[in-house]
PDB file of C-alpha atoms in Angstrom:
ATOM      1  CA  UNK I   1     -14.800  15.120  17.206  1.00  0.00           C
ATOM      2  CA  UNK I   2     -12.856  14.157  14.389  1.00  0.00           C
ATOM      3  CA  UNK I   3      -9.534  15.194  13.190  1.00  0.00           C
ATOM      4  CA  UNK I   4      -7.703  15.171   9.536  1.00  0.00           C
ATOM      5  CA  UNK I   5      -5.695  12.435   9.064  1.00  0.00           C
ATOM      6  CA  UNK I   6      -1.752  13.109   9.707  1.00  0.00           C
ATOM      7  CA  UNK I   7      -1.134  12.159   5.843  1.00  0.00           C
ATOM      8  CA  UNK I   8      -2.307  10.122   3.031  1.00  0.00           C
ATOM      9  CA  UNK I   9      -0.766   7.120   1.353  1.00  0.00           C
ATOM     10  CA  UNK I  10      -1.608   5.650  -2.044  1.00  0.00           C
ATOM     11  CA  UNK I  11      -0.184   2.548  -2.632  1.00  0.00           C
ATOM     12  CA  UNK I  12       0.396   1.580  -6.733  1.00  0.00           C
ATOM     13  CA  UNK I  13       1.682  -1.548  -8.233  1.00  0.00           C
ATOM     14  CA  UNK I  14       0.841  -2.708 -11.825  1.00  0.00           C
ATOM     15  CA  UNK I  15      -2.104  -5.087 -11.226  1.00  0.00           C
ATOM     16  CA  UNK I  16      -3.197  -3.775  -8.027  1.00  0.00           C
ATOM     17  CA  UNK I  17      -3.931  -7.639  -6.259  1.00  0.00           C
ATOM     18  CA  UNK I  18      -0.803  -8.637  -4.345  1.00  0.00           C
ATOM     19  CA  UNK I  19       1.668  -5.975  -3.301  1.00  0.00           C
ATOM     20  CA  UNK I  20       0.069  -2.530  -2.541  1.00  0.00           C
ATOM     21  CA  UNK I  21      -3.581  -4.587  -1.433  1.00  0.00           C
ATOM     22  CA  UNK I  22      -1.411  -6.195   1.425  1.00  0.00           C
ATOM     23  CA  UNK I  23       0.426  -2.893   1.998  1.00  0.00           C
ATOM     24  CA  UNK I  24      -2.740  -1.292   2.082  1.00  0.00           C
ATOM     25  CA  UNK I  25      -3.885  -3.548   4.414  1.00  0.00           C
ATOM     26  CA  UNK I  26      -1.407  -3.643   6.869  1.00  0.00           C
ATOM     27  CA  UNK I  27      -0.884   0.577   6.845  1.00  0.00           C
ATOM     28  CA  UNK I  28      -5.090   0.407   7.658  1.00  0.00           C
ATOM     29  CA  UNK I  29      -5.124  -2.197  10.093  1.00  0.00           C
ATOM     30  CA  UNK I  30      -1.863  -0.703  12.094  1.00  0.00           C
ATOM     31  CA  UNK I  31      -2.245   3.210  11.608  1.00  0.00           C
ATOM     32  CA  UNK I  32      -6.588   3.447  11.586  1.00  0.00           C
ATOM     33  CA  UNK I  33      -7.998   6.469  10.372  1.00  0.00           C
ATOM     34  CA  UNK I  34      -4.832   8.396  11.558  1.00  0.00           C
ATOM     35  CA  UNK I  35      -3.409   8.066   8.054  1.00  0.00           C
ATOM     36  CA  UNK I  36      -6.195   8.030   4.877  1.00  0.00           C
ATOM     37  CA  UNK I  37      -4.819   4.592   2.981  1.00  0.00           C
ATOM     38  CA  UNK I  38      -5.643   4.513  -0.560  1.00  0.00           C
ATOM     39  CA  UNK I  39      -4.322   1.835  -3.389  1.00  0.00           C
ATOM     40  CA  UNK I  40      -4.638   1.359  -6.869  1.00  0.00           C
ATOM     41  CA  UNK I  41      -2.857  -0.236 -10.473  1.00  0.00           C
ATOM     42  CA  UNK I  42      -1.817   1.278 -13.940  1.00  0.00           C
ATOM     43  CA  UNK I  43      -3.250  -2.344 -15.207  1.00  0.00           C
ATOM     44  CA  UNK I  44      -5.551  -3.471 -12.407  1.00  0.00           C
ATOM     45  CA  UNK I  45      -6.620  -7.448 -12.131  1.00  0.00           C
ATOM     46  CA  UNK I  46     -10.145  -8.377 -11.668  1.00  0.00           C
ATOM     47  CA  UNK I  47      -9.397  -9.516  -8.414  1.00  0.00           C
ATOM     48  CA  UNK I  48      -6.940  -9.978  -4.816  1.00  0.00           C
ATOM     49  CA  UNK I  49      -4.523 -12.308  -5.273  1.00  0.00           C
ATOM     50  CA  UNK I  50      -5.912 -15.599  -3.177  1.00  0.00           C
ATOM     51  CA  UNK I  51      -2.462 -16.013  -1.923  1.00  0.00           C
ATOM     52  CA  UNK I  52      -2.529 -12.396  -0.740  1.00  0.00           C
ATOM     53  CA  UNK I  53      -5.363 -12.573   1.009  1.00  0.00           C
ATOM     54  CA  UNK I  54      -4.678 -15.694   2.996  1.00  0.00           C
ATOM     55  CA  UNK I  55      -1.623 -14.444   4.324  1.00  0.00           C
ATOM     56  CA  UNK I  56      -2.728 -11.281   5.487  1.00  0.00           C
ATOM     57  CA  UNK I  57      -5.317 -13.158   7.440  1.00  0.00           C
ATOM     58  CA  UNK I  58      -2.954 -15.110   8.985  1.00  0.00           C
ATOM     59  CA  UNK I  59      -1.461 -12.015  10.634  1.00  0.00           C
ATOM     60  CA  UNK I  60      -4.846 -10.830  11.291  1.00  0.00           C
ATOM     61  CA  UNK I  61      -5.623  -8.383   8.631  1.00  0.00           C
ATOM     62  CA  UNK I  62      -8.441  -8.645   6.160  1.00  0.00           C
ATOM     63  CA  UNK I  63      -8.308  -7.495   2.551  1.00  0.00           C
ATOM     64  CA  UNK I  64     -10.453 -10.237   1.654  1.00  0.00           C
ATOM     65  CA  UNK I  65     -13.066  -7.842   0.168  1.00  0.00           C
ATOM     66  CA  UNK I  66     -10.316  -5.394  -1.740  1.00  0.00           C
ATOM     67  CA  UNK I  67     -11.090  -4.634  -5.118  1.00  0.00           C
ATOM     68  CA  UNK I  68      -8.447  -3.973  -7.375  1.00  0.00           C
ATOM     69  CA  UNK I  69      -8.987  -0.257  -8.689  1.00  0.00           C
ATOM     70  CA  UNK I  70      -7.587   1.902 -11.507  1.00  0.00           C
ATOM     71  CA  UNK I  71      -4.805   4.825 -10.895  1.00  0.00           C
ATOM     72  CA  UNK I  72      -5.790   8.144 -11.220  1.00  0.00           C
ATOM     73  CA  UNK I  73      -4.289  11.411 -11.285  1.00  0.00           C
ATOM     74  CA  UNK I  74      -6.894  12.325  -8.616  1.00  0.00           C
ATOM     75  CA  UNK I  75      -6.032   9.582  -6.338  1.00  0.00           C
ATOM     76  CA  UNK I  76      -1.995  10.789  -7.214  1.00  0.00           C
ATOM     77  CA  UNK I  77      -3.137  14.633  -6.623  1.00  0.00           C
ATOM     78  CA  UNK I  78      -4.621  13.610  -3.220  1.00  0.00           C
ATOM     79  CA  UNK I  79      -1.774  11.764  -1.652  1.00  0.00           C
ATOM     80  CA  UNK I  80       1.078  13.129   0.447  1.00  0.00           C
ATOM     81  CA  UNK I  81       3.307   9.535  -0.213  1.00  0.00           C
ATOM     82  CA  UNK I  82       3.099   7.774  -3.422  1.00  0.00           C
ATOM     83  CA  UNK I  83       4.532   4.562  -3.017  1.00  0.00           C
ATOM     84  CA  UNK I  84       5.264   2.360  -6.039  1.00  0.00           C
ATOM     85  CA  UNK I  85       6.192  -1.048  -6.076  1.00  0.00           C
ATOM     86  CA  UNK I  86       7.141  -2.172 -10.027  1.00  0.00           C
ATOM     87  CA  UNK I  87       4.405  -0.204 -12.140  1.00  0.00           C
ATOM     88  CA  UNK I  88       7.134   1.818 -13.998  1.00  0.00           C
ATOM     89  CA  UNK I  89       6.557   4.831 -15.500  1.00  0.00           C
ATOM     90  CA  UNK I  90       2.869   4.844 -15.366  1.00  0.00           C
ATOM     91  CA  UNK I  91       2.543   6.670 -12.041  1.00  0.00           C
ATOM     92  CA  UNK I  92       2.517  10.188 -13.049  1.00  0.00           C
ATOM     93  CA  UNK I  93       4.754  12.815 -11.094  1.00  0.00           C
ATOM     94  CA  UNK I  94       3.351  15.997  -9.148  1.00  0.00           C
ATOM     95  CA  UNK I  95       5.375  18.462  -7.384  1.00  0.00           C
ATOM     96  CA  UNK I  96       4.765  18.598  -3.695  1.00  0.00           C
ATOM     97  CA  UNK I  97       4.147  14.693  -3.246  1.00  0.00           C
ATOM     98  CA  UNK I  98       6.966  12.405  -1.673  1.00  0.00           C
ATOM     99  CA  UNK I  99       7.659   9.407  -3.860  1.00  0.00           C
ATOM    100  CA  UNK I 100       8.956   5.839  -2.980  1.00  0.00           C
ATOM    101  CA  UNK I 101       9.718   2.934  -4.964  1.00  0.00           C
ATOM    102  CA  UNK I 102      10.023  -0.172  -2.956  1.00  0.00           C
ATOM    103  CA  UNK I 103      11.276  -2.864  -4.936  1.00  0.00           C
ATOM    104  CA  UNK I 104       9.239  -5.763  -4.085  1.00  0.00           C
ATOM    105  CA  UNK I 105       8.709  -9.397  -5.683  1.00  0.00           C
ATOM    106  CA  UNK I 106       5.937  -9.691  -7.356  1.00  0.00           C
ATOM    107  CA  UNK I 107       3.621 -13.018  -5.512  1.00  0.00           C
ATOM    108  CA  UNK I 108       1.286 -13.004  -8.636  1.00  0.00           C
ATOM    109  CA  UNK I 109       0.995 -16.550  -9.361  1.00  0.00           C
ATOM    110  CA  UNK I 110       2.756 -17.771  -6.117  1.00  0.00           C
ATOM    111  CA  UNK I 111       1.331 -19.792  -3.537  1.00  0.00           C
ATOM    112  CA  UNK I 112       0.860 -18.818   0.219  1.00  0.00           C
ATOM    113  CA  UNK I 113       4.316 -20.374   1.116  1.00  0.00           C
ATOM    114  CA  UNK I 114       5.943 -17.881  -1.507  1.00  0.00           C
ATOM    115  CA  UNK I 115       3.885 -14.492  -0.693  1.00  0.00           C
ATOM    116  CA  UNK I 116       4.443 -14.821   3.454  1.00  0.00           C
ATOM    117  CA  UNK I 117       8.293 -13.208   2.938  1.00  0.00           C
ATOM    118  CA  UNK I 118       6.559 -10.892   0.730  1.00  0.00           C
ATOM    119  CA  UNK I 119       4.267  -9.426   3.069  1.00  0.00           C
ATOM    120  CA  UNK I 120       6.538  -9.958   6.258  1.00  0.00           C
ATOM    121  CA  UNK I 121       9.194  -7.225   4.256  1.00  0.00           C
ATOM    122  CA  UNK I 122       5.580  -5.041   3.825  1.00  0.00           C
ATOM    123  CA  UNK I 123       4.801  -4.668   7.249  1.00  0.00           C
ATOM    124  CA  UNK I 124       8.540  -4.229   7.942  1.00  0.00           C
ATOM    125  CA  UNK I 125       8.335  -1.555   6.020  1.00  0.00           C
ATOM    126  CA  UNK I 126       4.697  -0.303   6.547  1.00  0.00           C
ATOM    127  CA  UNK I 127       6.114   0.171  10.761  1.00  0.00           C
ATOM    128  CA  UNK I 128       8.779   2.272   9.161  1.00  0.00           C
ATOM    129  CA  UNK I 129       6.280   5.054   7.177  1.00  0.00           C
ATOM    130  CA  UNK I 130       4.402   5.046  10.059  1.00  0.00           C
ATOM    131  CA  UNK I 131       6.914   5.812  11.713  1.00  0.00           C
ATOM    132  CA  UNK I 132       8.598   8.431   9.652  1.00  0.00           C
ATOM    133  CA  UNK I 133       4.920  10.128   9.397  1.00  0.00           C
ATOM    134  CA  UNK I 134       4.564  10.363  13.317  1.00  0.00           C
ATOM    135  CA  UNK I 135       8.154  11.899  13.759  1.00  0.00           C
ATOM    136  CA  UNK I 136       6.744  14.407  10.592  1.00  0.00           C
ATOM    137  CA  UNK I 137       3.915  15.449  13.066  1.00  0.00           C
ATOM    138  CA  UNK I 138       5.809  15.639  16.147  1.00  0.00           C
ATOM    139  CA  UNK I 139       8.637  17.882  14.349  1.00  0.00           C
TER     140      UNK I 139
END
């Protein structure tokens, strides 16, 4: 038997290969199909950021096959959380939905060595929504 997932997440940054992939990742890999994990750019790249994905599988998580996709007001309309992370104003605004900006450097073009801080700060904060979703549930 199945059950609804407790909420749904979409991750946005502008290019869609570094930041909200890893976040992605890590809310997927930590949370299962107890939260529905989407992710998505206002200018997406034609692929995950090689840095990116050698760090997260380093800590065990795979986004080696992520594809960078397009925002959408669908994919906006069908999230709970709408977490940005530097694509400005191009996330459009519903009522209803509970937005966060986390300010986050940006690894494009940085090597492994530079993108590890990166996504150690994502997963510190990844624990966190989890967290704040659960105690949601439970209230």
């Amino acid at each position: 038997m199945s059950t609804a997932p407790l909420a749904s997440v979409l991750f946005v940054c502008v290019h869609n290969a570094g930041r909200s992939q890893m976040a992605a990742g890590f809310l997927d890999h930590l949370a299962g199909d107890r939260i529905e994990v989407r992710s998505a750019g206002s200018m997406p790249g034609d692929q995950v950021n090689p840095a990116a994905v050698e760090a997260m599988s380093e800590v065990g998580v795979d986004i080696a096959d992520a594809k960078p996709k397009i925002l959408t007001t669908e994919a906006v309309q069908a999230s709970d959380y709408v977490i940005t992370m530097g694509c400005g104003d191009a996330c459009p605004i519903f009522p209803g939905k509970k937005y966060l900006d986390w300010a986050l450097e940006d690894p494009a073009g940085k090597g492994v060595e530079s993108v590890r801080p990166i996504r150690d700060e994502i997963k510190t904060r990844i624990e966190a929504l989890i967290a704040e979703i659960d105690a949601k549930q439970e209230a």
